[in-house]
Amino acid sequence: MSYSPSAAATPAAHASAAAPLEVTYRKIAWRLIPFLVFLFVLAWIDRVNVGFAKLQMLQDLQFSEAVYGLGAGIFFIGYFIFEVPSNLLLEKIGARKTLARITILWGLASMAMAYVTTPTSFYLLRFLLGIFEAGFFPGVVLYLTYWFPAQRRARVNGLFMTSFAIAGAVGGPIAGLIMSGMEGVGHLANWQWLFILEGIPSILAGCAVLAWLPEKPANAKWLSEAEKNAVTQVLAAENSAPGKHFSFKDACTNYRVWICAAVYFCVVSGNATIAFWAPSIIKEIGVKGNLQIGLISAIPFVAGTLAMIWNGFHSDKTGERRLHSAIATLIACIGLVATGMTLGNATLALCSLTLAAIGILAAFPVFWSIPGAFLAGTAAAGGIALINSIGNLAGFVAPYMIGALKTSTGSLSSGLYFVAALELLASLLVVVFIRKS
């Protein structure tokens, strides 16, 4: 890929220009992606550690499954309300200030969860956690569009979104260790220590954002002037291409944004299910002990990490988005149904849950390469945030419905079937409404 617009350029010239540009993109990825992954791992752990705290917290505080489901999900109401404003603000004041503010505040809210005593305080702090984290994920997705062109974004998104799976893989064992080793220390329960010890790193990381992240390629001291110009020109040429939408009004009136929001709602319902309910599912199939539950809960996320990376790279290699998304969510549907049907068999249930995680996580990087194909500028900032905020309402709906259905039926199966139906709907929406690419 050459960044020169000259029509007279020869194939050899294009190849020679593409080679150093490839090196530049690799340099950018190595500089930005590991740190962004680290930030999101912290965000994800602080968002879902309530699923591990639940194993003891509900008994200590006498909360029902329905109270837990509502508290776990109400996070996404605050997230929904403040996400679009946060992303529009990011475009105005920059990524560094926005991401630092978000990271520090969610760390403080997570630590405060240690002092929950009533359902009301539980709901309030989960709501505040959603407000404080709002804008982080779409902010990073938008931030990456400042560095990488559309044809590279599925693989870059896939690398960043391994944070979902990494958080699940490391978060479970860490939570298990804390809850196994900190019971009664300092007159606090193990679940209280979980919130405190997992909130502190986020506060420190928020301070590190200001020192580590440059706003855009032009601000990167570790790029040469030639590298800065090459990357900037590629993105400028892409954003000036016909068919791009630039204003927030354009995003709001584009039917593809709303289709993407509906698809993402379905995808997130699966992600919220495995995030908030995997420990409970693993406990229900007969696994005993917090550490053992934490270690086994990592298995689906490890498999999901590999699937996510492969799907993103393969989608970029082939240039195909629709089937890579639709097949992934179909696999998620099958896995969730199978999990519900095999809860009586520990081995089969764990294999089914792993299959569901593979499908759910593999859908994310390819999905997020779709909006960038038709949005740019303020439309990208607002449109990506709009899609993410509406989609993440599933993070409220899915945990609440699973909790309510488990309270009324005594089993997790009916809730898993409900979420499986949403994953199937995602496949149908992508196949029918998303243009071939």
Tab-separated table of C-alpha atoms in Angstrom:
chain	number	residue	atom	x	y	z
A	1	MET	CA	0.000	0.000	0.000
A	2	SER	CA	1.517	3.285	-1.096
A	3	TYR	CA	0.636	6.536	0.528
A	4	SER	CA	1.573	8.547	-2.557
A	5	PRO	CA	-1.416	9.644	-4.640
A	6	SER	CA	0.595	9.738	-7.856
A	7	ALA	CA	-1.050	7.706	-10.595
A	8	ALA	CA	2.311	7.319	-12.309
A	9	ALA	CA	3.816	5.302	-9.500
A	10	THR	CA	5.098	1.904	-10.594
A	11	PRO	CA	4.313	-1.387	-8.850
A	12	ALA	CA	7.930	-1.460	-7.659
A	13	ALA	CA	7.529	1.999	-6.159
A	14	HIS	CA	4.344	0.939	-4.414
A	15	ALA	CA	6.081	-2.139	-2.995
A	16	SER	CA	9.068	-0.168	-1.771
A	17	ALA	CA	6.779	2.355	-0.066
A	18	ALA	CA	4.615	-0.374	1.471
A	19	ALA	CA	7.548	-2.117	3.124
A	20	PRO	CA	8.614	0.749	5.433
A	21	LEU	CA	4.964	1.572	6.083
A	22	GLU	CA	4.419	-2.002	7.257
A	23	VAL	CA	7.331	-1.561	9.654
A	24	THR	CA	5.820	1.706	10.893
A	25	TYR	CA	2.446	0.114	11.612
A	26	ARG	CA	4.187	-2.703	13.465
A	27	LYS	CA	6.068	-0.158	15.552
A	28	ILE	CA	2.825	1.683	16.362
A	29	ALA	CA	1.057	-1.542	17.288
A	30	TRP	CA	3.842	-2.643	19.647
A	31	ARG	CA	3.858	0.761	21.311
A	32	LEU	CA	0.097	1.232	21.768
A	33	ILE	CA	-1.685	-2.116	21.828
A	34	PRO	CA	-0.042	-3.785	24.880
A	35	PHE	CA	-0.721	-0.721	27.039
A	36	LEU	CA	-4.320	-0.397	25.803
A	37	VAL	CA	-4.834	-4.111	26.418
A	38	PHE	CA	-3.495	-3.661	29.961
A	39	LEU	CA	-5.936	-0.795	30.582
A	40	PHE	CA	-8.906	-2.764	29.319
A	41	VAL	CA	-7.907	-5.826	31.328
A	42	LEU	CA	-8.097	-3.612	34.426
A	43	ALA	CA	-11.437	-2.171	33.282
A	44	TRP	CA	-12.887	-5.592	32.578
A	45	ILE	CA	-11.683	-7.065	35.870
A	46	ASP	CA	-13.170	-4.147	37.819
A	47	ARG	CA	-16.398	-4.462	35.840
A	48	VAL	CA	-16.949	-8.208	36.279
A	49	ASN	CA	-15.192	-9.058	39.556
A	50	VAL	CA	-18.638	-8.802	41.113
A	51	GLY	CA	-19.259	-12.208	39.502
A	52	PHE	CA	-16.588	-13.719	41.766
A	53	ALA	CA	-17.512	-11.589	44.783
A	54	LYS	CA	-21.034	-12.989	44.362
A	55	LEU	CA	-19.870	-16.429	45.485
A	56	GLN	CA	-19.618	-15.114	49.066
A	57	MET	CA	-21.117	-11.608	49.021
A	58	LEU	CA	-24.706	-12.721	48.443
A	59	GLN	CA	-24.613	-14.941	51.508
A	60	ASP	CA	-22.980	-12.278	53.697
A	61	LEU	CA	-25.408	-9.534	52.664
A	62	GLN	CA	-28.480	-11.755	52.189
A	63	PHE	CA	-28.969	-10.657	48.560
A	64	SER	CA	-31.108	-12.748	46.196
A	65	GLU	CA	-30.055	-13.831	42.709
A	66	ALA	CA	-32.454	-11.231	41.321
A	67	VAL	CA	-30.773	-8.460	43.359
A	68	TYR	CA	-27.403	-9.585	42.025
A	69	GLY	CA	-28.661	-9.729	38.434
A	70	LEU	CA	-30.074	-6.195	38.653
A	71	GLY	CA	-26.920	-4.853	40.304
A	72	ALA	CA	-24.629	-6.532	37.794
A	73	GLY	CA	-26.651	-5.153	34.913
A	74	ILE	CA	-27.392	-1.641	36.173
A	75	PHE	CA	-23.755	-0.795	35.431
A	76	PHE	CA	-24.760	-0.603	31.782
A	77	ILE	CA	-27.485	1.981	32.367
A	78	GLY	CA	-24.914	4.516	33.565
A	79	TYR	CA	-22.644	3.356	30.767
A	80	PHE	CA	-25.398	3.944	28.200
A	81	ILE	CA	-26.281	7.458	29.391
A	82	PHE	CA	-22.730	8.847	29.413
A	83	GLU	CA	-21.002	6.977	26.594
A	84	VAL	CA	-21.823	9.211	23.626
A	85	PRO	CA	-21.006	12.451	25.520
A	86	SER	CA	-17.720	10.913	26.665
A	87	ASN	CA	-16.660	9.957	23.131
A	88	LEU	CA	-17.634	13.351	21.691
A	89	LEU	CA	-15.621	14.958	24.493
A	90	LEU	CA	-12.655	12.734	23.632
A	91	GLU	CA	-12.645	14.116	20.103
A	92	LYS	CA	-12.563	17.664	21.509
A	93	ILE	CA	-10.050	17.383	24.374
A	94	GLY	CA	-8.047	14.337	23.295
A	95	ALA	CA	-7.615	10.706	24.212
A	96	ARG	CA	-4.995	11.111	26.953
A	97	LYS	CA	-7.095	13.266	29.280
A	98	THR	CA	-10.264	11.293	28.587
A	99	LEU	CA	-8.776	7.835	29.131
A	100	ALA	CA	-6.866	8.958	32.240
A	101	ARG	CA	-10.015	10.428	33.804
A	102	ILE	CA	-12.028	7.296	33.026
A	103	THR	CA	-9.425	4.886	34.411
A	104	ILE	CA	-8.860	6.704	37.708
A	105	LEU	CA	-12.568	7.125	38.429
A	106	TRP	CA	-13.523	3.524	37.739
A	107	GLY	CA	-10.714	2.398	40.057
A	108	LEU	CA	-12.115	4.531	42.866
A	109	ALA	CA	-15.662	3.246	42.263
A	110	SER	CA	-14.453	-0.351	42.261
A	111	MET	CA	-12.716	0.103	45.616
A	112	ALA	CA	-15.866	1.656	47.071
A	113	MET	CA	-17.766	-1.562	46.251
A	114	ALA	CA	-16.035	-3.119	49.268
A	115	TYR	CA	-18.353	-1.103	51.517
A	116	VAL	CA	-21.683	-2.158	50.026
A	117	THR	CA	-24.176	-3.124	52.726
A	118	THR	CA	-27.630	-2.834	51.127
A	119	PRO	CA	-29.175	-3.469	47.711
A	120	THR	CA	-29.513	0.310	47.258
A	121	SER	CA	-25.806	0.961	47.833
A	122	PHE	CA	-25.009	-1.994	45.554
A	123	TYR	CA	-27.152	-0.554	42.758
A	124	LEU	CA	-25.783	2.968	43.247
A	125	LEU	CA	-22.116	2.012	43.090
A	126	ARG	CA	-22.622	-0.267	40.096
A	127	PHE	CA	-24.444	2.615	38.364
A	128	LEU	CA	-21.573	4.988	39.182
A	129	LEU	CA	-19.031	2.458	37.926
A	130	GLY	CA	-20.892	2.435	34.613
A	131	ILE	CA	-20.858	6.238	34.441
A	132	PHE	CA	-17.141	6.405	35.162
A	133	GLU	CA	-16.168	3.691	32.676
A	134	ALA	CA	-18.443	5.057	29.949
A	135	GLY	CA	-16.503	5.970	26.856
A	136	PHE	CA	-13.428	3.824	27.487
A	137	PHE	CA	-14.045	1.040	24.977
A	138	PRO	CA	-15.499	3.195	22.159
A	139	GLY	CA	-12.847	5.773	22.971
A	140	VAL	CA	-10.108	3.232	22.293
A	141	VAL	CA	-11.855	2.024	19.119
A	142	LEU	CA	-11.997	5.653	17.949
A	143	TYR	CA	-8.403	6.276	19.066
A	144	LEU	CA	-7.171	3.380	16.921
A	145	THR	CA	-8.814	4.939	13.847
A	146	TYR	CA	-6.390	7.855	14.329
A	147	TRP	CA	-3.502	5.441	13.698
A	148	PHE	CA	-4.607	2.562	11.455
A	149	PRO	CA	-6.517	2.527	8.114
A	150	ALA	CA	-9.696	0.480	7.682
A	151	GLN	CA	-8.030	-2.490	5.998
A	152	ARG	CA	-5.896	-3.095	9.114
A	153	ARG	CA	-8.511	-2.539	11.786
A	154	ALA	CA	-9.957	-6.037	12.183
A	155	ARG	CA	-6.568	-7.442	13.153
A	156	VAL	CA	-5.727	-4.400	15.316
A	157	ASN	CA	-9.143	-4.547	16.979
A	158	GLY	CA	-8.608	-8.265	17.476
A	159	LEU	CA	-5.293	-7.670	19.207
A	160	PHE	CA	-6.816	-5.003	21.447
A	161	MET	CA	-9.898	-7.074	22.186
A	162	THR	CA	-7.825	-9.985	23.392
A	163	SER	CA	-8.130	-7.937	26.570
A	164	PHE	CA	-11.635	-9.448	27.005
A	165	ALA	CA	-10.207	-12.914	26.982
A	166	ILE	CA	-6.987	-12.096	28.838
A	167	ALA	CA	-9.041	-10.475	31.597
A	168	GLY	CA	-11.147	-13.602	31.835
A	169	ALA	CA	-8.081	-15.825	31.805
A	170	VAL	CA	-6.118	-13.936	34.473
A	171	GLY	CA	-9.018	-12.353	36.350
A	172	GLY	CA	-10.484	-15.672	37.464
A	173	PRO	CA	-7.331	-17.095	39.045
A	174	ILE	CA	-6.433	-13.730	40.631
A	175	ALA	CA	-9.940	-13.391	42.078
A	176	GLY	CA	-9.750	-16.972	43.318
A	177	LEU	CA	-6.418	-16.332	45.020
A	178	ILE	CA	-7.637	-13.141	46.702
A	179	MET	CA	-10.853	-14.713	47.924
A	180	SER	CA	-9.015	-17.834	49.125
A	181	GLY	CA	-6.225	-15.987	50.923
A	182	MET	CA	-7.731	-12.768	52.288
A	183	GLU	CA	-10.726	-13.981	54.298
A	184	GLY	CA	-10.835	-12.162	57.641
A	185	VAL	CA	-7.653	-10.141	57.065
A	186	GLY	CA	-8.078	-6.712	58.658
A	187	HIS	CA	-11.637	-7.624	59.688
A	188	LEU	CA	-12.758	-7.518	56.036
A	189	ALA	CA	-14.429	-10.304	54.064
A	190	ASN	CA	-12.633	-11.869	51.109
A	191	TRP	CA	-14.975	-10.235	48.603
A	192	GLN	CA	-14.243	-6.809	50.131
A	193	TRP	CA	-10.515	-7.350	49.618
A	194	LEU	CA	-11.256	-8.380	46.044
A	195	PHE	CA	-12.737	-4.977	45.226
A	196	ILE	CA	-10.014	-3.041	47.048
A	197	LEU	CA	-7.001	-4.890	45.652
A	198	GLU	CA	-8.339	-4.887	42.096
A	199	GLY	CA	-9.214	-1.178	42.164
A	200	ILE	CA	-5.779	0.152	43.174
A	201	PRO	CA	-3.957	-0.779	39.903
A	202	SER	CA	-6.549	1.132	37.853
A	203	ILE	CA	-5.847	4.362	39.721
A	204	LEU	CA	-2.112	3.990	39.124
A	205	ALA	CA	-2.650	3.082	35.457
A	206	GLY	CA	-4.798	6.173	34.937
A	207	CYS	CA	-1.846	8.334	35.954
A	208	ALA	CA	0.406	6.400	33.558
A	209	VAL	CA	-1.891	7.186	30.598
A	210	LEU	CA	-0.769	10.805	30.578
A	211	ALA	CA	2.879	9.813	30.247
A	212	TRP	CA	2.515	6.969	27.740
A	213	LEU	CA	-0.181	7.723	25.139
A	214	PRO	CA	0.370	10.327	22.379
A	215	GLU	CA	-2.764	11.931	20.936
A	216	LYS	CA	-2.116	11.178	17.251
A	217	PRO	CA	0.781	10.144	14.969
A	218	ALA	CA	1.936	13.764	14.705
A	219	ASN	CA	2.522	13.780	18.499
A	220	ALA	CA	4.466	10.509	18.642
A	221	LYS	CA	8.071	11.312	19.562
A	222	TRP	CA	9.065	7.725	18.814
A	223	LEU	CA	8.111	8.071	15.111
A	224	SER	CA	10.350	9.802	12.585
A	225	GLU	CA	8.981	12.713	10.561
A	226	ALA	CA	8.789	10.476	7.485
A	227	GLU	CA	6.816	7.850	9.431
A	228	LYS	CA	4.442	10.467	10.845
A	229	ASN	CA	3.784	11.889	7.378
A	230	ALA	CA	3.255	8.463	5.813
A	231	VAL	CA	0.656	7.375	8.368
A	232	THR	CA	-1.106	10.742	8.361
A	233	GLN	CA	-1.371	10.846	4.562
A	234	VAL	CA	-2.837	7.335	4.367
A	235	LEU	CA	-5.541	8.229	6.878
A	236	ALA	CA	-6.247	11.592	5.227
A	237	ALA	CA	-6.718	9.917	1.856
A	238	GLU	CA	-9.015	7.285	3.362
A	239	ASN	CA	-11.165	9.836	5.205
A	240	SER	CA	-11.602	11.920	2.048
A	241	ALA	CA	-12.928	8.948	0.085
A	242	PRO	CA	-16.536	9.215	-1.201
A	243	GLY	CA	-19.269	7.580	0.857
A	244	LYS	CA	-17.880	8.569	4.264
A	245	HIS	CA	-20.151	10.249	6.810
A	246	PHE	CA	-18.615	12.938	9.025
A	247	SER	CA	-21.213	14.606	11.263
A	248	PHE	CA	-22.975	13.197	14.327
A	249	LYS	CA	-26.276	13.857	12.557
A	250	ASP	CA	-25.053	11.692	9.678
A	251	ALA	CA	-24.385	8.885	12.126
A	252	CYS	CA	-27.780	9.184	13.816
A	253	THR	CA	-29.676	9.127	10.521
A	254	ASN	CA	-27.723	6.272	8.943
A	255	TYR	CA	-29.704	3.035	9.148
A	256	ARG	CA	-26.486	1.002	9.160
A	257	VAL	CA	-25.543	2.520	12.522
A	258	TRP	CA	-28.797	1.259	14.029
A	259	ILE	CA	-28.402	-2.191	12.477
A	260	CYS	CA	-24.899	-2.344	13.918
A	261	ALA	CA	-26.283	-1.298	17.317
A	262	ALA	CA	-28.855	-4.119	17.202
A	263	VAL	CA	-26.219	-6.666	16.200
A	264	TYR	CA	-23.897	-5.478	18.941
A	265	PHE	CA	-26.707	-5.702	21.517
A	266	CYS	CA	-27.005	-9.388	20.688
A	267	VAL	CA	-23.242	-9.996	20.758
A	268	VAL	CA	-22.794	-8.221	24.095
A	269	SER	CA	-25.577	-10.267	25.673
A	270	GLY	CA	-23.379	-13.318	25.220
A	271	ASN	CA	-20.279	-11.570	26.491
A	272	ALA	CA	-22.092	-10.346	29.611
A	273	THR	CA	-23.381	-13.866	30.199
A	274	ILE	CA	-19.974	-15.516	30.249
A	275	ALA	CA	-18.450	-12.591	32.166
A	276	PHE	CA	-21.004	-12.356	34.990
A	277	TRP	CA	-22.264	-15.934	35.139
A	278	ALA	CA	-19.305	-18.185	34.232
A	279	PRO	CA	-18.294	-18.577	37.922
A	280	SER	CA	-21.870	-19.498	38.841
A	281	ILE	CA	-22.158	-21.916	35.910
A	282	ILE	CA	-18.886	-23.597	36.897
A	283	LYS	CA	-20.022	-23.805	40.520
A	284	GLU	CA	-23.349	-25.272	39.404
A	285	ILE	CA	-21.659	-28.091	37.481
A	286	GLY	CA	-20.002	-29.227	40.710
A	287	VAL	CA	-16.646	-27.430	40.995
A	288	LYS	CA	-15.795	-26.598	44.618
A	289	GLY	CA	-13.503	-23.911	46.025
A	290	ASN	CA	-12.977	-20.316	44.935
A	291	LEU	CA	-9.481	-20.934	43.535
A	292	GLN	CA	-10.600	-23.958	41.526
A	293	ILE	CA	-13.586	-22.036	40.135
A	294	GLY	CA	-11.288	-19.155	39.190
A	295	LEU	CA	-8.792	-21.413	37.421
A	296	ILE	CA	-11.404	-23.359	35.471
A	297	SER	CA	-13.228	-20.176	34.480
A	298	ALA	CA	-10.083	-19.149	32.596
A	299	ILE	CA	-10.392	-22.040	30.120
A	300	PRO	CA	-13.214	-20.578	27.959
A	301	PHE	CA	-11.447	-17.223	27.797
A	302	VAL	CA	-8.124	-18.726	26.701
A	303	ALA	CA	-9.889	-20.505	23.841
A	304	GLY	CA	-11.783	-17.305	23.046
A	305	THR	CA	-8.518	-15.344	22.867
A	306	LEU	CA	-7.126	-17.632	20.181
A	307	ALA	CA	-10.383	-17.523	18.220
A	308	MET	CA	-10.534	-13.732	18.427
A	309	ILE	CA	-7.017	-13.252	17.068
A	310	TRP	CA	-7.481	-15.802	14.280
A	311	ASN	CA	-10.846	-14.419	13.174
A	312	GLY	CA	-9.552	-10.847	13.020
A	313	PHE	CA	-6.458	-11.750	11.019
A	314	HIS	CA	-8.357	-14.042	8.657
A	315	SER	CA	-11.041	-11.402	8.049
A	316	ASP	CA	-8.397	-8.814	7.121
A	317	LYS	CA	-6.580	-11.328	4.932
A	318	THR	CA	-9.713	-12.200	2.960
A	319	GLY	CA	-11.377	-8.774	3.166
A	320	GLU	CA	-14.628	-10.493	4.218
A	321	ARG	CA	-16.610	-9.254	7.241
A	322	ARG	CA	-20.212	-10.567	7.120
A	323	LEU	CA	-19.628	-14.307	7.328
A	324	HIS	CA	-16.790	-13.932	9.812
A	325	SER	CA	-19.250	-12.141	12.120
A	326	ALA	CA	-22.329	-14.262	11.423
A	327	ILE	CA	-20.625	-17.641	11.791
A	328	ALA	CA	-19.038	-16.547	15.070
A	329	THR	CA	-22.387	-15.587	16.625
A	330	LEU	CA	-23.977	-18.790	15.306
A	331	ILE	CA	-21.257	-20.782	17.083
A	332	ALA	CA	-22.033	-18.766	20.230
A	333	CYS	CA	-25.713	-19.688	19.929
A	334	ILE	CA	-24.909	-23.389	19.618
A	335	GLY	CA	-22.512	-23.257	22.564
A	336	LEU	CA	-24.994	-21.517	24.874
A	337	VAL	CA	-27.794	-23.950	24.018
A	338	ALA	CA	-25.453	-26.876	24.584
A	339	THR	CA	-24.348	-25.420	27.949
A	340	GLY	CA	-27.952	-25.165	29.093
A	341	MET	CA	-28.631	-28.751	28.016
A	342	THR	CA	-25.537	-30.249	29.684
A	343	LEU	CA	-25.419	-28.573	33.106
A	344	GLY	CA	-25.762	-32.030	34.645
A	345	ASN	CA	-22.492	-33.171	33.043
A	346	ALA	CA	-19.463	-31.154	34.139
A	347	THR	CA	-17.204	-32.084	31.210
A	348	LEU	CA	-19.797	-31.485	28.505
A	349	ALA	CA	-20.982	-28.258	30.119
A	350	LEU	CA	-17.438	-26.864	30.296
A	351	CYS	CA	-16.789	-27.823	26.657
A	352	SER	CA	-20.067	-26.179	25.633
A	353	LEU	CA	-19.288	-23.014	27.604
A	354	THR	CA	-15.876	-22.901	25.914
A	355	LEU	CA	-17.532	-23.221	22.493
A	356	ALA	CA	-19.854	-20.351	23.390
A	357	ALA	CA	-16.897	-18.190	24.461
A	358	ILE	CA	-15.098	-18.960	21.194
A	359	GLY	CA	-18.054	-17.731	19.157
A	360	ILE	CA	-18.800	-14.695	21.293
A	361	LEU	CA	-15.237	-13.393	21.468
A	362	ALA	CA	-14.429	-14.149	17.817
A	363	ALA	CA	-17.282	-11.869	16.729
A	364	PHE	CA	-15.912	-8.696	18.344
A	365	PRO	CA	-12.876	-7.695	16.231
A	366	VAL	CA	-14.597	-8.282	12.903
A	367	PHE	CA	-17.762	-6.506	13.988
A	368	TRP	CA	-15.840	-3.367	14.985
A	369	SER	CA	-14.191	-3.158	11.573
A	370	ILE	CA	-17.636	-2.602	9.992
A	371	PRO	CA	-18.643	0.896	11.295
A	372	GLY	CA	-15.271	2.403	10.328
A	373	ALA	CA	-15.978	1.503	6.714
A	374	PHE	CA	-18.685	4.166	6.466
A	375	LEU	CA	-18.011	6.599	9.349
A	376	ALA	CA	-15.266	9.182	9.911
A	377	GLY	CA	-14.619	12.281	12.025
A	378	THR	CA	-17.396	13.280	14.426
A	379	ALA	CA	-19.669	10.654	12.859
A	380	ALA	CA	-17.149	7.993	13.855
A	381	ALA	CA	-16.830	9.381	17.392
A	382	GLY	CA	-20.577	9.619	17.922
A	383	GLY	CA	-21.554	6.599	15.823
A	384	ILE	CA	-19.115	4.202	17.477
A	385	ALA	CA	-20.207	5.425	20.914
A	386	LEU	CA	-23.883	5.153	19.942
A	387	ILE	CA	-23.449	1.591	18.705
A	388	ASN	CA	-21.499	0.627	21.802
A	389	SER	CA	-23.846	2.311	24.266
A	390	ILE	CA	-26.994	0.775	22.790
A	391	GLY	CA	-25.300	-2.578	22.381
A	392	ASN	CA	-24.089	-2.549	25.953
A	393	LEU	CA	-27.630	-2.240	27.236
A	394	ALA	CA	-27.530	-5.998	26.717
A	395	GLY	CA	-25.117	-6.010	29.618
A	396	PHE	CA	-28.081	-4.931	31.726
A	397	VAL	CA	-30.721	-7.086	30.045
A	398	ALA	CA	-28.824	-10.393	29.950
A	399	PRO	CA	-27.638	-10.583	33.597
A	400	TYR	CA	-31.010	-9.338	34.843
A	401	MET	CA	-32.977	-11.847	32.748
A	402	ILE	CA	-30.696	-14.726	33.715
A	403	GLY	CA	-30.978	-13.785	37.399
A	404	ALA	CA	-34.746	-13.399	37.208
A	405	LEU	CA	-35.206	-16.657	35.281
A	406	LYS	CA	-32.940	-18.535	37.691
A	407	THR	CA	-34.897	-17.140	40.659
A	408	SER	CA	-38.212	-18.223	39.122
A	409	THR	CA	-37.133	-21.588	37.653
A	410	GLY	CA	-34.228	-22.589	39.889
A	411	SER	CA	-31.994	-23.285	36.864
A	412	LEU	CA	-29.624	-21.325	34.658
A	413	SER	CA	-30.712	-23.163	31.512
A	414	SER	CA	-33.670	-20.957	30.584
A	415	GLY	CA	-31.536	-17.820	30.799
A	416	LEU	CA	-28.852	-19.393	28.602
A	417	TYR	CA	-31.471	-20.251	25.969
A	418	PHE	CA	-32.694	-16.643	26.023
A	419	VAL	CA	-29.203	-15.340	25.306
A	420	ALA	CA	-28.645	-18.022	22.650
A	421	ALA	CA	-31.692	-16.707	20.782
A	422	LEU	CA	-30.118	-13.232	20.746
A	423	GLU	CA	-26.892	-14.637	19.293
A	424	LEU	CA	-28.901	-16.317	16.529
A	425	LEU	CA	-30.649	-13.006	15.839
A	426	ALA	CA	-27.227	-11.344	15.467
A	427	SER	CA	-26.283	-13.829	12.756
A	428	LEU	CA	-29.502	-13.170	10.864
A	429	LEU	CA	-29.174	-9.378	11.081
A	430	VAL	CA	-25.607	-9.454	9.769
A	431	VAL	CA	-26.417	-11.741	6.862
A	432	VAL	CA	-29.533	-9.830	5.829
A	433	PHE	CA	-28.580	-6.189	6.425
A	434	ILE	CA	-24.802	-5.792	6.374
A	435	ARG	CA	-23.385	-5.186	2.920
A	436	LYS	CA	-20.917	-7.644	1.462
A	437	SER	CA	-17.310	-6.457	1.667
